[in-house]
CSV table of C-alpha atoms and ligand atoms in Angstrom, one decimal:
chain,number,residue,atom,x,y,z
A,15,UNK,CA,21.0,-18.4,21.3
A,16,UNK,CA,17.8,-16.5,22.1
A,17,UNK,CA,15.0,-15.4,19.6
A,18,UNK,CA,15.3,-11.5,20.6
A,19,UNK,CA,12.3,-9.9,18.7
A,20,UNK,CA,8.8,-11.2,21.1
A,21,UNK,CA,6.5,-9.0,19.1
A,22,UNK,CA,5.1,-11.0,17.1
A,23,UNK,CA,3.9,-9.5,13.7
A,24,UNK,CA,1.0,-10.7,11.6
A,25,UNK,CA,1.8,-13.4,8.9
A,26,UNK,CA,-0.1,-14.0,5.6
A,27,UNK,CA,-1.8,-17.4,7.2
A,28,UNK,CA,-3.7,-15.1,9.4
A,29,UNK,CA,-4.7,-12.7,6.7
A,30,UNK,CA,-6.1,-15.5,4.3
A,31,UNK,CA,-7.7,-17.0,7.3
A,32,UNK,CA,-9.8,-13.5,8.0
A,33,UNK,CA,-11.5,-14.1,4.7
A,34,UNK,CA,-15.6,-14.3,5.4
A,35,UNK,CA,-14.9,-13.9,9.2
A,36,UNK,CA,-13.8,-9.7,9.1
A,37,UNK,CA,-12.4,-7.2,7.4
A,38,UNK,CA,-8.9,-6.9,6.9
A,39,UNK,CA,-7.8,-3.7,7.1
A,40,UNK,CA,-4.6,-1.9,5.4
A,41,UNK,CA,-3.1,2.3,5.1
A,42,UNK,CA,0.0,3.4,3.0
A,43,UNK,CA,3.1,4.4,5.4
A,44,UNK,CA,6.3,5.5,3.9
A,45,UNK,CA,8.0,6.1,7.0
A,46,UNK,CA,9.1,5.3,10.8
A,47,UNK,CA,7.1,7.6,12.2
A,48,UNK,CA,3.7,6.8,10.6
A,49,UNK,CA,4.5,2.8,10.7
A,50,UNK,CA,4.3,3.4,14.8
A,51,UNK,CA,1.2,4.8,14.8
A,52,UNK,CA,-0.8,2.6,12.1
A,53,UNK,CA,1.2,-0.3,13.8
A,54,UNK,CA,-1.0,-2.8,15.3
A,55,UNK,CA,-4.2,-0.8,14.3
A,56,UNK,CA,-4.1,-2.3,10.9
A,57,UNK,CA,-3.7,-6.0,9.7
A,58,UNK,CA,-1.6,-4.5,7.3
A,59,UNK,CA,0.7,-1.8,6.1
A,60,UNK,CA,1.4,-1.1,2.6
A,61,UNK,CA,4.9,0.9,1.6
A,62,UNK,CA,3.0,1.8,-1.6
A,63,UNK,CA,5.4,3.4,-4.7
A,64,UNK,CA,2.3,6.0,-4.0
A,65,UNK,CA,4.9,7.8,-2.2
A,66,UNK,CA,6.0,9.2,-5.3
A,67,UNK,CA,3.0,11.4,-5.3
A,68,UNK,CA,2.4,11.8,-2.2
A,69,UNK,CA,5.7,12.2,-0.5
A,70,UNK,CA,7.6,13.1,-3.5
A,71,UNK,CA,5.2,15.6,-4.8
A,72,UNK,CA,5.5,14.0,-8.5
A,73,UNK,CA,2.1,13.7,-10.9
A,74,UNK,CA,2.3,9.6,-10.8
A,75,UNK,CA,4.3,6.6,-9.5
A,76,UNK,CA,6.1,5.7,-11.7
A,77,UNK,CA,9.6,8.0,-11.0
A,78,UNK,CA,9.8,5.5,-7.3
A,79,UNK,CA,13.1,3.6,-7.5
A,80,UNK,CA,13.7,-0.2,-6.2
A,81,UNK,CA,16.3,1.7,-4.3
A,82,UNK,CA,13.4,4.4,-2.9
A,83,UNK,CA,11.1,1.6,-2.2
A,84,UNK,CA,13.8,-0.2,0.1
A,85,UNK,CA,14.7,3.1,1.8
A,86,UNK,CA,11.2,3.6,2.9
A,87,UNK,CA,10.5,0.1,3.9
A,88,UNK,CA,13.3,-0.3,5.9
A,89,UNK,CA,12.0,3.1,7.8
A,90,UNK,CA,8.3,1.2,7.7
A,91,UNK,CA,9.7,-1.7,9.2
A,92,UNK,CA,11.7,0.1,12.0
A,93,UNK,CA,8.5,1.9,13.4
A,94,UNK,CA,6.1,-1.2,12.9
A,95,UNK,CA,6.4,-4.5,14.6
A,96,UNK,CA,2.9,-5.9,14.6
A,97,UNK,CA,1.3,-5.3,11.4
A,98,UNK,CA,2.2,-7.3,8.5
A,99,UNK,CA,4.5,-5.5,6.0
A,100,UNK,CA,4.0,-5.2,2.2
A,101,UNK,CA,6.6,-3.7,0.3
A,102,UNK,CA,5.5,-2.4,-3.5
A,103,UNK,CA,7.2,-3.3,-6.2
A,104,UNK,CA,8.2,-0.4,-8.6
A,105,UNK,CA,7.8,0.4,-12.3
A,106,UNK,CA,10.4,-1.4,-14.4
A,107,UNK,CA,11.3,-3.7,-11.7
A,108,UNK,CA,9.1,-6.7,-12.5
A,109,UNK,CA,9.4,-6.7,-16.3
A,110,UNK,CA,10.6,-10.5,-16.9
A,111,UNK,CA,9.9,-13.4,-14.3
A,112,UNK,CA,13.8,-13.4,-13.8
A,113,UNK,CA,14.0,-9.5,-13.1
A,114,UNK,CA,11.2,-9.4,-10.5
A,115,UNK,CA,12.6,-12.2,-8.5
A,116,UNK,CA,15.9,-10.5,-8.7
A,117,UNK,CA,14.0,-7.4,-7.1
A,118,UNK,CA,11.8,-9.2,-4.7
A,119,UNK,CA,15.0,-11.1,-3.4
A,120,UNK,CA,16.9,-7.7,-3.2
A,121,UNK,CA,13.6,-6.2,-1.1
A,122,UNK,CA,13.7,-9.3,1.1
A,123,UNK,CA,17.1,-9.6,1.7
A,124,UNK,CA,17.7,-5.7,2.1
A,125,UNK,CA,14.6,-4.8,4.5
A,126,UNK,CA,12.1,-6.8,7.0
A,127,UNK,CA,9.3,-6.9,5.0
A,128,UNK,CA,7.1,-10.2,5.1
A,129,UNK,CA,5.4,-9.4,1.6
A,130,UNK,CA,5.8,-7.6,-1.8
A,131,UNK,CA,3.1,-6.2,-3.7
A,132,UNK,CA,3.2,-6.1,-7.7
A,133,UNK,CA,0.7,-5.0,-10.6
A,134,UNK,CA,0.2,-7.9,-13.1
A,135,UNK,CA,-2.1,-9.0,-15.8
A,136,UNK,CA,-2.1,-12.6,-17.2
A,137,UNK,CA,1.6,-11.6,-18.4
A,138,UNK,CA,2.7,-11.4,-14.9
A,139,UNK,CA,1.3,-14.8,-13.6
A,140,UNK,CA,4.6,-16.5,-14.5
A,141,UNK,CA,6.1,-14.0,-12.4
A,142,UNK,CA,4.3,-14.4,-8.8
A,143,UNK,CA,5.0,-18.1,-9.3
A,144,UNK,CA,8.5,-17.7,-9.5
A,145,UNK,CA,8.2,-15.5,-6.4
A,146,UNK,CA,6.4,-18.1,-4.6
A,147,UNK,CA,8.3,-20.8,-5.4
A,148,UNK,CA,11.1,-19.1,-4.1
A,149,UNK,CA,9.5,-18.5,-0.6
A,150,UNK,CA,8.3,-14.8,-1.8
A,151,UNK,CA,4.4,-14.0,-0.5
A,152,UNK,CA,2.8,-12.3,-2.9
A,153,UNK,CA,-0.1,-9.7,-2.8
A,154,UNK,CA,-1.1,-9.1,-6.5
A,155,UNK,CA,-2.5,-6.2,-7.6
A,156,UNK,CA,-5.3,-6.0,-10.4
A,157,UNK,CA,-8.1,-3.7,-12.1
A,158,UNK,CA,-7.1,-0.5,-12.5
A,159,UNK,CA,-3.1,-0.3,-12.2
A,160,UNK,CA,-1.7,3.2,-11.7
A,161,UNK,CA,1.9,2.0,-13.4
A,162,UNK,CA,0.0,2.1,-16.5
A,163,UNK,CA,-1.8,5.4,-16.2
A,164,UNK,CA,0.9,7.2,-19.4
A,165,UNK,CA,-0.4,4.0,-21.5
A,166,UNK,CA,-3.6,3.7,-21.0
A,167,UNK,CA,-4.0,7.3,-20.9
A,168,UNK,CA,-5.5,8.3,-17.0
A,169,UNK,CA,-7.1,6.2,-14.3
A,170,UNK,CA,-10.1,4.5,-15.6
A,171,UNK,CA,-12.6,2.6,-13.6
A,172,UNK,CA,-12.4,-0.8,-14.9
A,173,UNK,CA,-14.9,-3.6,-14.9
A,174,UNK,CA,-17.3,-1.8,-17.0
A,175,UNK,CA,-18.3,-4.8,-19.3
A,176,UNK,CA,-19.4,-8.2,-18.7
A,177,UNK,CA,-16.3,-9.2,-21.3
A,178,UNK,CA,-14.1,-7.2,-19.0
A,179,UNK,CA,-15.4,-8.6,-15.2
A,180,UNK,CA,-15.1,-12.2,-16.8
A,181,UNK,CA,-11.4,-11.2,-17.7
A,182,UNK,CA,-10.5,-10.5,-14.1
A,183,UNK,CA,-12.6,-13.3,-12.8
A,184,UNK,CA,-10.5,-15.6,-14.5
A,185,UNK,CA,-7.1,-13.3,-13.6
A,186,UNK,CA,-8.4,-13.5,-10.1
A,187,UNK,CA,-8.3,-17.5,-10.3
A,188,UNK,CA,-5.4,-17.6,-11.8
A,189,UNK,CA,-3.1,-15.5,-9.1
A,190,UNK,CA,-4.8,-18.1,-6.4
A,191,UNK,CA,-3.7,-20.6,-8.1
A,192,UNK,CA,-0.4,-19.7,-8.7
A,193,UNK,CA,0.1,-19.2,-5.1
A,194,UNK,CA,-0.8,-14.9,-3.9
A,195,UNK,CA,-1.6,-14.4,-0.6
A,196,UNK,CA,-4.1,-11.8,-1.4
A,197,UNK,CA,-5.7,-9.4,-3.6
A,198,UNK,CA,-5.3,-5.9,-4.3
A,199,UNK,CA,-8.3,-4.6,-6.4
A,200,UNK,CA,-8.5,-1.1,-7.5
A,201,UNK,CA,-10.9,0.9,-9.1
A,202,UNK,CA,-13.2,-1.7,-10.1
A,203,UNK,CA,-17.1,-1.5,-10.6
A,204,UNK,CA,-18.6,-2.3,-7.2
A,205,UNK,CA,-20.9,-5.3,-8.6
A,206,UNK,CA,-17.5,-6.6,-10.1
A,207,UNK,CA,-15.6,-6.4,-6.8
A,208,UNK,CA,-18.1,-8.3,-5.5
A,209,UNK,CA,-18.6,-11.3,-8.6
A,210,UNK,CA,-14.1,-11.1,-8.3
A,211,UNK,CA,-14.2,-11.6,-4.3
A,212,UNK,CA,-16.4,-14.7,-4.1
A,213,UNK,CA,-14.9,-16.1,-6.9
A,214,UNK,CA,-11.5,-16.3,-5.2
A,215,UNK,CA,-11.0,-18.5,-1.6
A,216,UNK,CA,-7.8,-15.4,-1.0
A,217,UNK,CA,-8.5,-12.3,0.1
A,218,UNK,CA,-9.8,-9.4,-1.9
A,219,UNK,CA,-8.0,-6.2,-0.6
A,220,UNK,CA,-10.3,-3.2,-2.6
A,221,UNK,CA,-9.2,0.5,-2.8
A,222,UNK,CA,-12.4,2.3,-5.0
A,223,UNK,CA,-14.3,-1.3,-5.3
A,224,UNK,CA,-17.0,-1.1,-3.1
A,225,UNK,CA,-17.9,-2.8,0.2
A,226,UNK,CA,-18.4,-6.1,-0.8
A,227,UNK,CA,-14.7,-6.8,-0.8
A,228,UNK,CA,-12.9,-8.5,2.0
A,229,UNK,CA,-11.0,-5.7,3.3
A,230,UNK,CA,-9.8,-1.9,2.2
A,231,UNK,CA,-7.0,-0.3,1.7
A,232,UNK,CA,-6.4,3.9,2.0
A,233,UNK,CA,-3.2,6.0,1.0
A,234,UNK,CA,-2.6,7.7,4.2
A,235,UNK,CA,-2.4,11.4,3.2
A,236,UNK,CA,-5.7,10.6,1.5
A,237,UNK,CA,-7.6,9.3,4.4
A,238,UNK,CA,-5.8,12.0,7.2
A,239,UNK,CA,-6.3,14.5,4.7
A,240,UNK,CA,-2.8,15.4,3.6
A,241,UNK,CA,-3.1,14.9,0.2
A,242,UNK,CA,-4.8,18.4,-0.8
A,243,UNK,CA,-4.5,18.5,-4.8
A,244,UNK,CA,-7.7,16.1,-5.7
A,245,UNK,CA,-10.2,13.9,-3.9
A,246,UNK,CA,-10.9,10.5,-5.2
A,247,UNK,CA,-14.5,9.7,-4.9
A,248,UNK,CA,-13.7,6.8,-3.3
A,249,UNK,CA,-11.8,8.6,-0.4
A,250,UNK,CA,-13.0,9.0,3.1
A,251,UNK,CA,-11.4,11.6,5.0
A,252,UNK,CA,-11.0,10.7,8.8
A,253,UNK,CA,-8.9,13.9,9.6
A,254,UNK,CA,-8.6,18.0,8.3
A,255,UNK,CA,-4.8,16.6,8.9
A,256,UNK,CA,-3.9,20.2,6.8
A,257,UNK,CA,-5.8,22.2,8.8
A,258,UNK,CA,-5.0,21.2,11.6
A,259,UNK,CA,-0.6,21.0,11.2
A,260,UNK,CA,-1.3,24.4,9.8
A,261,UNK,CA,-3.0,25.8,13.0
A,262,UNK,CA,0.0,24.1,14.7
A,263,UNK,CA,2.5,25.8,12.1
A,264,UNK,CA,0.7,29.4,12.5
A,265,UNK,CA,1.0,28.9,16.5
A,266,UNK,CA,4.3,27.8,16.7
A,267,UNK,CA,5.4,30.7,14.7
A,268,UNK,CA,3.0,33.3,16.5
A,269,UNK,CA,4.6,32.1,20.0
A,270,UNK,CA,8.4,32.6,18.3
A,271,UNK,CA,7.6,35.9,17.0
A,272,UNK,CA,6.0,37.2,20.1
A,273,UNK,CA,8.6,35.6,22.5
A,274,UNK,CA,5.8,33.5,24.3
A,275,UNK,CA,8.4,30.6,22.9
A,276,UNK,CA,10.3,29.0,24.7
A,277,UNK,CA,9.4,30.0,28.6
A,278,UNK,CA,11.3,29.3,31.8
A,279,UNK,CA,10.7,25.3,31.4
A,280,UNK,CA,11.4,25.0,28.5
A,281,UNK,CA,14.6,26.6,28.8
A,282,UNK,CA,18.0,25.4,30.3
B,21,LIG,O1,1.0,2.4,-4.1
B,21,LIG,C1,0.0,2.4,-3.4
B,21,LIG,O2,-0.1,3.0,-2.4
B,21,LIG,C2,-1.1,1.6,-3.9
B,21,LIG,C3,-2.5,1.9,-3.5
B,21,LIG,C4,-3.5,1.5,-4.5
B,21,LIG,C5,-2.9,1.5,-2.2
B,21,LIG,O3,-0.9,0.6,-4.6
C-alpha cells in the first residue's frame, strides 16, 4: 500500500502553535478555482456559508444548505492541498448537540475538510464538545454572528460594555476548554478583541476586531473587490477585481465584434 497524496496540508497543531509567534492568516473560497490560488498563501481557507451572499447574490446566509456547503467544499478541497480546510456550518444545522454532530460527521465523511466552523453562544458549548470528542476540530465562531442578523435585527458591533466583553471573556474560556482549535471573532470592539485574545491560550482568528488578534480573516470578493453592493469598514481592498474583469469583459467583446478574435493561432 502506498500513502498517495505527499502534499502535505496544514493541521490544527500548527495553527495553535502560531499563537504569539505570527499571524495566522485565512480568505473565504467557495470554489476550485479560487482554493488553487489562495492555496498555500494562507494558513487557512474558510468555505464560509458567506457564499450565500456573495456567490449566491442573496441579502444574508442563512438560505446556504448543509447540502450547498458540502458542494462547495468538496470543490475547495479539490483546488487546495496545503492550506488547512474549514468547512462552515449552516443555519439550522447545529440546533441540538445530536444534530450538529450528525452534520459535522456528514461534512467529514462527505468532503476532505480537516475542520468545521460553527457560531455558538454558551448554548452551543455542549455542542463543540460532542464534536471533539468524536474526533471533529472545531473553529468556534463568537461576537457578532451573521446567522442571527433577522433576530437581533442587523449586524451590530458587539463588545460595547464592560458586562458584554466579560460575557465573551468567559465564552472564550469556555470553547478552550471544551476542546476548539481556534477562534473566530467578528465584529467586536478592538480593545475587546484584544482583553478576549490574551485571555485564551487558542487562537483568536478576528474579522472587524482590530489588530491585536492573532490572525485575520477576509471574504474574498471583499478583499479582491468583487463584492460591489457595500463596504464594511473593516474591509481592505487588495484588488479593483470589478474593474479590472470588466476591462477584460469590454475587450473580449470589442475583439469579437471587430473580428480581431480569434487570429491565425488561435485558430485550427
Ligand atoms: O461565512 C463566512 O465567510 C464567515 C466570515 C465571518 C469569514 O464566517
Amino acid at each position: 500500500m502506498s500513502i498517495q497524496n505527499t502534499i502535505k496540508s496544514m493541521t490544527t497543531t500548527q495553527i495553535l502553535k502560531k499563537k504569539g509567534v505570527e499571524k495566522i492568516t485565512m480568505l473565504t473560497a467557495y470554489d476550485a478555482l479560487m482554493a488553487k490560488i489562495f492555496d498555500g498563501e494562507v494558513d487557512m481557507i474558510l468555505v464560509g456559508d458567506s457564499l450565500q451572499m456573495s456567490f449566491f447574490g442573496e441579502s444574508d446566509t442563512l438560505g446556504a444548505t448543509l447540502e450547498q456547503m458540502i458542494y462547495h467544499t468538496k470543490a475547495v478541497c479539490r483546488g487546495a492541498k496545503s492550506s488547512l480546510i474549514v468547512c462552515d456550518m449552516p443555519f439550522g444545522s447545529t440546533t441540538t448537540p445530536e444534530i450538529a454532530l450528525k452534520s459535522a460527521i456528514q461534512i467529514y465523511k462527505e468532503t476532505k475538510a480537516q475542520a468545521i466552523k460553527l457560531e455558538v453562544g454558551f448554548e452551543g458549548l455542549q455542542s463543540i464538545q460532542m464534536l471533539v470528542e468524536n474526533g471533529i476540530a472545531v473553529m468556534a465562531h463568537i461576537g457578532l454572528k451573521p446567522q442571527f442578523v433577522r433576530s437581533e435585527g442587523g449586524y451590530k458591533v458587539q463588545g460595547k460594555t464592560q458586562e458584554s466583553v466579560e460575557s465573551l471573556i468567559k465564552l472564550a474560556k469556555d470553547i478552550e476548554q471544551k476542546g476548539a482549535f481556534s477562534i473566530l471573532l467578528e465584529g467586536v470592539r478592538a480593545e475587546a478583541a484584544k482583553a478576549i485574545t490574551q485571555s485564551v491560550g487558542i487562537p483568536v482568528i478576528g474579522i472587524g476586531s482590530g489588530a491585536d488578534v492573532d490572525g485575520q480573516v477576509l471574504v474574498w470578493s471583499d478583499a479582491f473587490g468583487f463584492f460591489e453592493e457595500f463596504k464594511p469598514k473593516f474591509v481592505r481592498q487588495y484588488l479593483k477585481g470589478v474593474e479590472l474583469l470588466r476591462q477584460g469583459v469590454r475587450q473580449y467583446v470589442k475583439d469579437v465584434k471587430s473580428g480581431a478574435f480569434p487570429n491565425e493561432q488561435e485558430s485550427y
